[in-house]
Structure formats: structure tokens, C-alpha cells
PDB file of C-alpha atoms in Angstrom:
ATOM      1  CA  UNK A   1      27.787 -35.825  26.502  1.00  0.00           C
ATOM      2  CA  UNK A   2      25.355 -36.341  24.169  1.00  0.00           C
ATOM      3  CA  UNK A   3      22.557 -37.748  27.064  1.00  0.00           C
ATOM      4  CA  UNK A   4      23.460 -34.792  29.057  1.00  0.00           C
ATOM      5  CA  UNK A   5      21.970 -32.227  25.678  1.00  0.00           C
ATOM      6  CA  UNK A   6      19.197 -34.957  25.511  1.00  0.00           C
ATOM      7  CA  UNK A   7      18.040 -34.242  29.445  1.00  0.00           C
ATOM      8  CA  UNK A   8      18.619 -30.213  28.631  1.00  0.00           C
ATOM      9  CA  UNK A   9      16.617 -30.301  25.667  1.00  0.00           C
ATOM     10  CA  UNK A  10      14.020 -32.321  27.332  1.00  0.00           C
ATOM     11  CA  UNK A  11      14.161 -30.059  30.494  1.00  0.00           C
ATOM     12  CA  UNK A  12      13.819 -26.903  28.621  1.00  0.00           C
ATOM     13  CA  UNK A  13      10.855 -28.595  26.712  1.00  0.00           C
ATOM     14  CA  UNK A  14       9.454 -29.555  29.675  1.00  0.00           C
ATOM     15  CA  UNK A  15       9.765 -25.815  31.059  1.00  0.00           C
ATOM     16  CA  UNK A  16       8.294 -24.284  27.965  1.00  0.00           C
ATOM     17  CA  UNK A  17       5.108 -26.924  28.142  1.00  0.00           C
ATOM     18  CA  UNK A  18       4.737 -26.324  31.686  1.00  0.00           C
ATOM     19  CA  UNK A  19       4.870 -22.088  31.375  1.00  0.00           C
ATOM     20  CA  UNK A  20       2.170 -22.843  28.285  1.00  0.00           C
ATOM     21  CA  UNK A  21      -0.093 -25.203  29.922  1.00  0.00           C
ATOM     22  CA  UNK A  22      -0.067 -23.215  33.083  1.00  0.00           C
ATOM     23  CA  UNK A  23      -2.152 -20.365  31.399  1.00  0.00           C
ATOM     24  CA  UNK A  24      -1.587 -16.793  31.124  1.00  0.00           C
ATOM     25  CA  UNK A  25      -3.768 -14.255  32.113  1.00  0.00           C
ATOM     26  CA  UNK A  26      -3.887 -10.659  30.744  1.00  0.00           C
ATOM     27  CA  UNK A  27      -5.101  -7.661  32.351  1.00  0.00           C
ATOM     28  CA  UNK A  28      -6.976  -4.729  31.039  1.00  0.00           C
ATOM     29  CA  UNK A  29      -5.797  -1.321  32.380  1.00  0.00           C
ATOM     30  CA  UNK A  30      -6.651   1.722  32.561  1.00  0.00           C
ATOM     31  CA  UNK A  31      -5.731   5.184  33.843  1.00  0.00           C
ATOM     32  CA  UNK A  32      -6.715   5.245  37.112  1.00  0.00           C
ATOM     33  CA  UNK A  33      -8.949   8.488  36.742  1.00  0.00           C
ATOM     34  CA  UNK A  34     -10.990   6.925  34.089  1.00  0.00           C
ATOM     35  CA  UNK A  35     -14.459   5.796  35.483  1.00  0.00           C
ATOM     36  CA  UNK A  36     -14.742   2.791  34.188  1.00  0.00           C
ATOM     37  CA  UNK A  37     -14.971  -0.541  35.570  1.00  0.00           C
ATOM     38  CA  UNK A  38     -15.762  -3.128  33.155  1.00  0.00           C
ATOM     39  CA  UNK A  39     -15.989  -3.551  29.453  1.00  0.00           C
ATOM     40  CA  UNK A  40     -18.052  -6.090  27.671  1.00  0.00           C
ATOM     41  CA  UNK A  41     -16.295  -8.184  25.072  1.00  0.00           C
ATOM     42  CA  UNK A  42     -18.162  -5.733  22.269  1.00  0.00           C
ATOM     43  CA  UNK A  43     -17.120  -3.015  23.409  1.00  0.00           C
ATOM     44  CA  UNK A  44     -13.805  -4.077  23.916  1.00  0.00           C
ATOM     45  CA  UNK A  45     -13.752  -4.901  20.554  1.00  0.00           C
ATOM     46  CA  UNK A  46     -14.899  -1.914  19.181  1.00  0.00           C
ATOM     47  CA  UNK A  47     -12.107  -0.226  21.525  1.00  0.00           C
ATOM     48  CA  UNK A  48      -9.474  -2.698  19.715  1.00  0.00           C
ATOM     49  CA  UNK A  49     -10.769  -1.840  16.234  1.00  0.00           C
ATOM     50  CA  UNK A  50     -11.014   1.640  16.937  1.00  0.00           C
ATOM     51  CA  UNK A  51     -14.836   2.113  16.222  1.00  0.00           C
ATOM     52  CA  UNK A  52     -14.615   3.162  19.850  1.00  0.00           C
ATOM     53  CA  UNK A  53     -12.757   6.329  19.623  1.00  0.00           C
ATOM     54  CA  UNK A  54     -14.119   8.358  23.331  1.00  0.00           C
ATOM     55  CA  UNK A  55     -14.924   6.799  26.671  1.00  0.00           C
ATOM     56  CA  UNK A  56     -18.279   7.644  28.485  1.00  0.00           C
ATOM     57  CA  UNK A  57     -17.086  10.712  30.273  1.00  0.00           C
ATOM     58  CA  UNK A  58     -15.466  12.222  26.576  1.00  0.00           C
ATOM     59  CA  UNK A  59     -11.919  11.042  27.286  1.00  0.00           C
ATOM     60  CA  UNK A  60     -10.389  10.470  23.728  1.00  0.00           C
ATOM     61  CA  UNK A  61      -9.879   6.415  23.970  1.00  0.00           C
ATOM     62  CA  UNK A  62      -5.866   5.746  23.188  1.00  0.00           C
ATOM     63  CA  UNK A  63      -4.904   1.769  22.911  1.00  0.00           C
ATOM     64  CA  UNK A  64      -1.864   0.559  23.549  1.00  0.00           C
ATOM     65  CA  UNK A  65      -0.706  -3.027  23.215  1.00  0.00           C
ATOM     66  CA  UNK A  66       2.495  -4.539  23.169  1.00  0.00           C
ATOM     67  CA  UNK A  67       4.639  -5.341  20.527  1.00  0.00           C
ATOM     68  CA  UNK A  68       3.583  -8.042  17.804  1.00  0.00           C
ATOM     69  CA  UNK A  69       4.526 -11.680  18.856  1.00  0.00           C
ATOM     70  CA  UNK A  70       3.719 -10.789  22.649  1.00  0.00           C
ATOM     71  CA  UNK A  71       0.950 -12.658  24.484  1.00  0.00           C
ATOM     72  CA  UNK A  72      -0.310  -9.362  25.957  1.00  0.00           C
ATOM     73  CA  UNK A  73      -0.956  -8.735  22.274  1.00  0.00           C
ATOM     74  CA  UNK A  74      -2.128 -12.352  20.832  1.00  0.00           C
ATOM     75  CA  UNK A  75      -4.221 -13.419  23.571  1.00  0.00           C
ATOM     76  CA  UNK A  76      -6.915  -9.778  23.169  1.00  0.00           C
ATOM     77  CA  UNK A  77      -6.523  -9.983  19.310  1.00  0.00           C
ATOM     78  CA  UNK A  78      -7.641 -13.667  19.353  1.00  0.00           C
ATOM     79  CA  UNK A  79      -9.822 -13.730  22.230  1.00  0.00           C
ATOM     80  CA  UNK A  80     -11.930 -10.869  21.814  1.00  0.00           C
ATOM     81  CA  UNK A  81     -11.270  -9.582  17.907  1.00  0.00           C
ATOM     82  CA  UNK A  82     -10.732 -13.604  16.661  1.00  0.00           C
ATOM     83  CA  UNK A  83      -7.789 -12.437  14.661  1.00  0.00           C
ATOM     84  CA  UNK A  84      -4.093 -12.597  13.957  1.00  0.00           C
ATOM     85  CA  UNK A  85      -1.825 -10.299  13.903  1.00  0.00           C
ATOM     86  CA  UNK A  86      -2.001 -10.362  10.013  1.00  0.00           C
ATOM     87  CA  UNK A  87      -5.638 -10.135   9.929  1.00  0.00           C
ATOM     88  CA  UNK A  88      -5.555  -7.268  12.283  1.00  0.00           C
ATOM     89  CA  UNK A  89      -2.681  -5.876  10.512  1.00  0.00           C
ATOM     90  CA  UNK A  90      -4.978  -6.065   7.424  1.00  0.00           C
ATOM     91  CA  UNK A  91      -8.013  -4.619   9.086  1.00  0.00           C
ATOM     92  CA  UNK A  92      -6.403  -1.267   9.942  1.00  0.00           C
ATOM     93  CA  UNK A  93      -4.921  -1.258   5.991  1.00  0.00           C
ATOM     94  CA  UNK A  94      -7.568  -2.043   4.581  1.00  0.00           C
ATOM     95  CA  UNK A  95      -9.475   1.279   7.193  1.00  0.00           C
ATOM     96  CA  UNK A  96      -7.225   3.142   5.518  1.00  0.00           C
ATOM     97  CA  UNK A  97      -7.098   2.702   2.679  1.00  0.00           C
ATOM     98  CA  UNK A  98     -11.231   3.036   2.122  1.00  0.00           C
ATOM     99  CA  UNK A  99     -10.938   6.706   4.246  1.00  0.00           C
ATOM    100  CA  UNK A 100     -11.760   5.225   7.562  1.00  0.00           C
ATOM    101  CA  UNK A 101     -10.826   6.985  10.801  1.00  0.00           C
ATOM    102  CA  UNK A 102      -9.805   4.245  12.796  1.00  0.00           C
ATOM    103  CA  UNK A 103      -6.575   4.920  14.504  1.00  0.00           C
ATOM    104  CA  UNK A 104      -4.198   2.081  14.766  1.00  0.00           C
ATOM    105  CA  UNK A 105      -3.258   1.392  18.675  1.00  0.00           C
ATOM    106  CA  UNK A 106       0.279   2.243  19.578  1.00  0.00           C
ATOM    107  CA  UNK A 107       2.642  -0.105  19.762  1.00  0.00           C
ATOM    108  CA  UNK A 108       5.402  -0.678  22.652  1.00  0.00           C
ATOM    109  CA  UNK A 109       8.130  -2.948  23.635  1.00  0.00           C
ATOM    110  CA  UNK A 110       7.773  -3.604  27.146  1.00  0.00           C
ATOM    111  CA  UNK A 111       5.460  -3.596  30.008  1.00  0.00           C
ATOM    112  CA  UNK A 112       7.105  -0.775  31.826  1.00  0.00           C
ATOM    113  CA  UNK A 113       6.822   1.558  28.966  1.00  0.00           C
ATOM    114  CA  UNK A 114       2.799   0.584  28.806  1.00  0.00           C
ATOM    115  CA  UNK A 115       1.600   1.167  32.615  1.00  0.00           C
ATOM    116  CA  UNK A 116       3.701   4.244  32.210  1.00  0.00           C
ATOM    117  CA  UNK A 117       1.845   5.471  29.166  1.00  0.00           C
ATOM    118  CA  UNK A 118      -1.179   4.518  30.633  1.00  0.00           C
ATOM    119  CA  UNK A 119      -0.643   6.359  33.766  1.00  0.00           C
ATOM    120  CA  UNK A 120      -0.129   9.564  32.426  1.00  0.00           C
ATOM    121  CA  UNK A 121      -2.854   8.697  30.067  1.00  0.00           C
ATOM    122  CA  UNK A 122      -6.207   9.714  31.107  1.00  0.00           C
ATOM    123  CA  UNK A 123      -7.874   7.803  27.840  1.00  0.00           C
ATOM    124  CA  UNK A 124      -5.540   5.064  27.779  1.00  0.00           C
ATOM    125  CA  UNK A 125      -6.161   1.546  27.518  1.00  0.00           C
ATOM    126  CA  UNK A 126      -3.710  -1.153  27.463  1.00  0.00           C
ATOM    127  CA  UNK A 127      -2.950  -5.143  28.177  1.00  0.00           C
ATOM    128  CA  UNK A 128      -0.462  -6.451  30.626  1.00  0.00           C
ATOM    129  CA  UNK A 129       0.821 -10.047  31.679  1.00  0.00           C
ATOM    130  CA  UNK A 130      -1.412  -9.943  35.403  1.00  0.00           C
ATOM    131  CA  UNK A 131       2.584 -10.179  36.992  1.00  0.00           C
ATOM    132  CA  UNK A 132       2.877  -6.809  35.601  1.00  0.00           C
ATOM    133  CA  UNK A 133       0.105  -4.615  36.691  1.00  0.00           C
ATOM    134  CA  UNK A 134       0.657  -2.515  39.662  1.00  0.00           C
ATOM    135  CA  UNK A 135      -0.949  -0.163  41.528  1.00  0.00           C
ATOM    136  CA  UNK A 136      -0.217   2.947  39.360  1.00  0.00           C
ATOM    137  CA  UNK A 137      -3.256   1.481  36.553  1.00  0.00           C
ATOM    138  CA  UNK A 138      -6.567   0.605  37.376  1.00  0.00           C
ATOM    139  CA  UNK A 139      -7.592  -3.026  36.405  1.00  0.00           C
ATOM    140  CA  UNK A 140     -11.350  -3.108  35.142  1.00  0.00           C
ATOM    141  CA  UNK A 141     -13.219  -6.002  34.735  1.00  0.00           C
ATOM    142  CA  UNK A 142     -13.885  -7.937  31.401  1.00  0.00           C
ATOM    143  CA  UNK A 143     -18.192  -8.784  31.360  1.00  0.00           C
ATOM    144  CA  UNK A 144     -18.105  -8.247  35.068  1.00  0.00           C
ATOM    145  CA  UNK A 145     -14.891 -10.854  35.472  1.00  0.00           C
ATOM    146  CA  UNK A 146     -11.589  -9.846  36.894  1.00  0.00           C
ATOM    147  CA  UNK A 147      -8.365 -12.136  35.829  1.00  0.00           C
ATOM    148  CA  UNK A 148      -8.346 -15.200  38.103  1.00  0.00           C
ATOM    149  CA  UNK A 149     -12.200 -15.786  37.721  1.00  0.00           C
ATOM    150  CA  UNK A 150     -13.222 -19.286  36.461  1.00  0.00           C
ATOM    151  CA  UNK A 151     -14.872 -17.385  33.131  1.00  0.00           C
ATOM    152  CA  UNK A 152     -12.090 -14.700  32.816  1.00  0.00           C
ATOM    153  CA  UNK A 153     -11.833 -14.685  28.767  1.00  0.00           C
ATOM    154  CA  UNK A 154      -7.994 -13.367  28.521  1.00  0.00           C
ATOM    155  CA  UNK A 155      -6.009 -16.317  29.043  1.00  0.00           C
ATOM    156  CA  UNK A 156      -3.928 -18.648  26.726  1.00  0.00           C
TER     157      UNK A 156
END
């Protein structure tokens, strides 16, 4: 009994490593009738922190992201704002609290709920796991680099 939890625990271990070390790659979407087609990193960052408030054509900019804890939330808030979810947490606080405009992005709980959003959206922006993106959002590129490019930034 007891070598029979030892090879589960290892096996789930093993599974957990192996999901980890095999990356994760998160897209950037958009509604499809925004013009857009790639965002540098600082922009993307300003979009994030909300400095960015309309797109090029005048579409109010709306960011969604995923619930805390999820790596379609982690991965952009370390990747491209170097924070945690504390310091980001503490960022739009601290915006607040000092009159600042910045709008905190919306939050949601799954993936679903997200590409919906953003397809009825016209100034949305959101992150999704690549498995998740269909054909209802329009990918756009991160400095010129789609997810599964050698320099693609949003990846654990």
C-alpha cells in the first residue's frame, strides 16, 4: 500500500513538473474589429497599468485578465509589468488613492467568459492560455512575435 501512494505521489509530481517545464504560452486578444496588430511590450504595459486608456482609432481600451492565481494573469503581470499580483494590487491602490484615473482591469473566472467579453468588446483586451483562443478574437502580435516564436515573451 504504502509503495503504491509513493508511485502516485511521484507520478502526479512528475505530471505537474512536466506541465511546468513544458512552457505555457499566453495569447493577447483582441476584438476582432479593432485594427491592431501588434503591441510593443511599452505599450502593453501602459495598457496593463491603465496609462493607456483609448486605442489608435478612439476605442475606449477595456482589460480583462483572469482571475488572480491564473497563469493567463501571472505570466503578463511578470513578464511585461515585472510585478506580482500584490505589487500590482498595490499599484492600482496606491492610483487611487493619489486621484489617479487609472481603471483597474476587470477581473473573470474563466476563459470562456473572457473571449466572450472580448468579442462583444470592441476596446477589449484580454490574455488567454494559446489552447483557448479561437476564432471569435483576434490574436495580435507582441513586438512583431506571435505565441510559438522562438522570442515570444509570454511564456512561463
Amino acid at each position: 500500500m504504502r509503495n503504491l501512494f509513493r508511485i502516485a505521489a511521484a507520478t502526479s509530481f512528475l505530471g505537474l513538473f512536466l506541465s511546468c517545464a513544458s512552457g505555457q504560452e499566453i495569447a493577447i486578444v483582441v476584438n476582432k474589429s479593432n485594427p491592431v496588430d501588434t503591441v510593443t511590450a511599452v505599450q502593453l504595459k501602459k495598457i496593463l497599468l491603465g496609462e493607456q486608456t483609448t486605442w489608435a482609432g478612439g476605442k475606449q481600451v477595456m482589460v480583462l485578465l483572469r482571475n488572480a492565481g491564473s497563469p493567463e494573469r501571472q505570466i503578463p503581470l511578470q513578464a511585461i509589468c515585472g510585478m506580482t499580483e500584490i505589487d500590482f494590487n498595490q499599484y492600482f491602490t496606491h492610483a487611487s488613492f493619489n486621484g489617479g484615473t487609472a481603471s483597474e482591469p476587470k477581473s473573470l473566472s474563466s476563459a470562456a467568459m473572457l473571449r466572450q467579453l472580448v468579442t462583444t468588446l470592441p476596446g477589449a483586451i484580454g490574455f488567454l492560455a494559446v489552447g483557448d483562443v479561437s476564432d471569435a478574437v483576434k490574436l495580435i502580435k507582441l513586438e512583431g512575435v506571435a505565441p510559438g516564436g522562438a522570442d515570444y515573451k509570454l511564456k512561463k
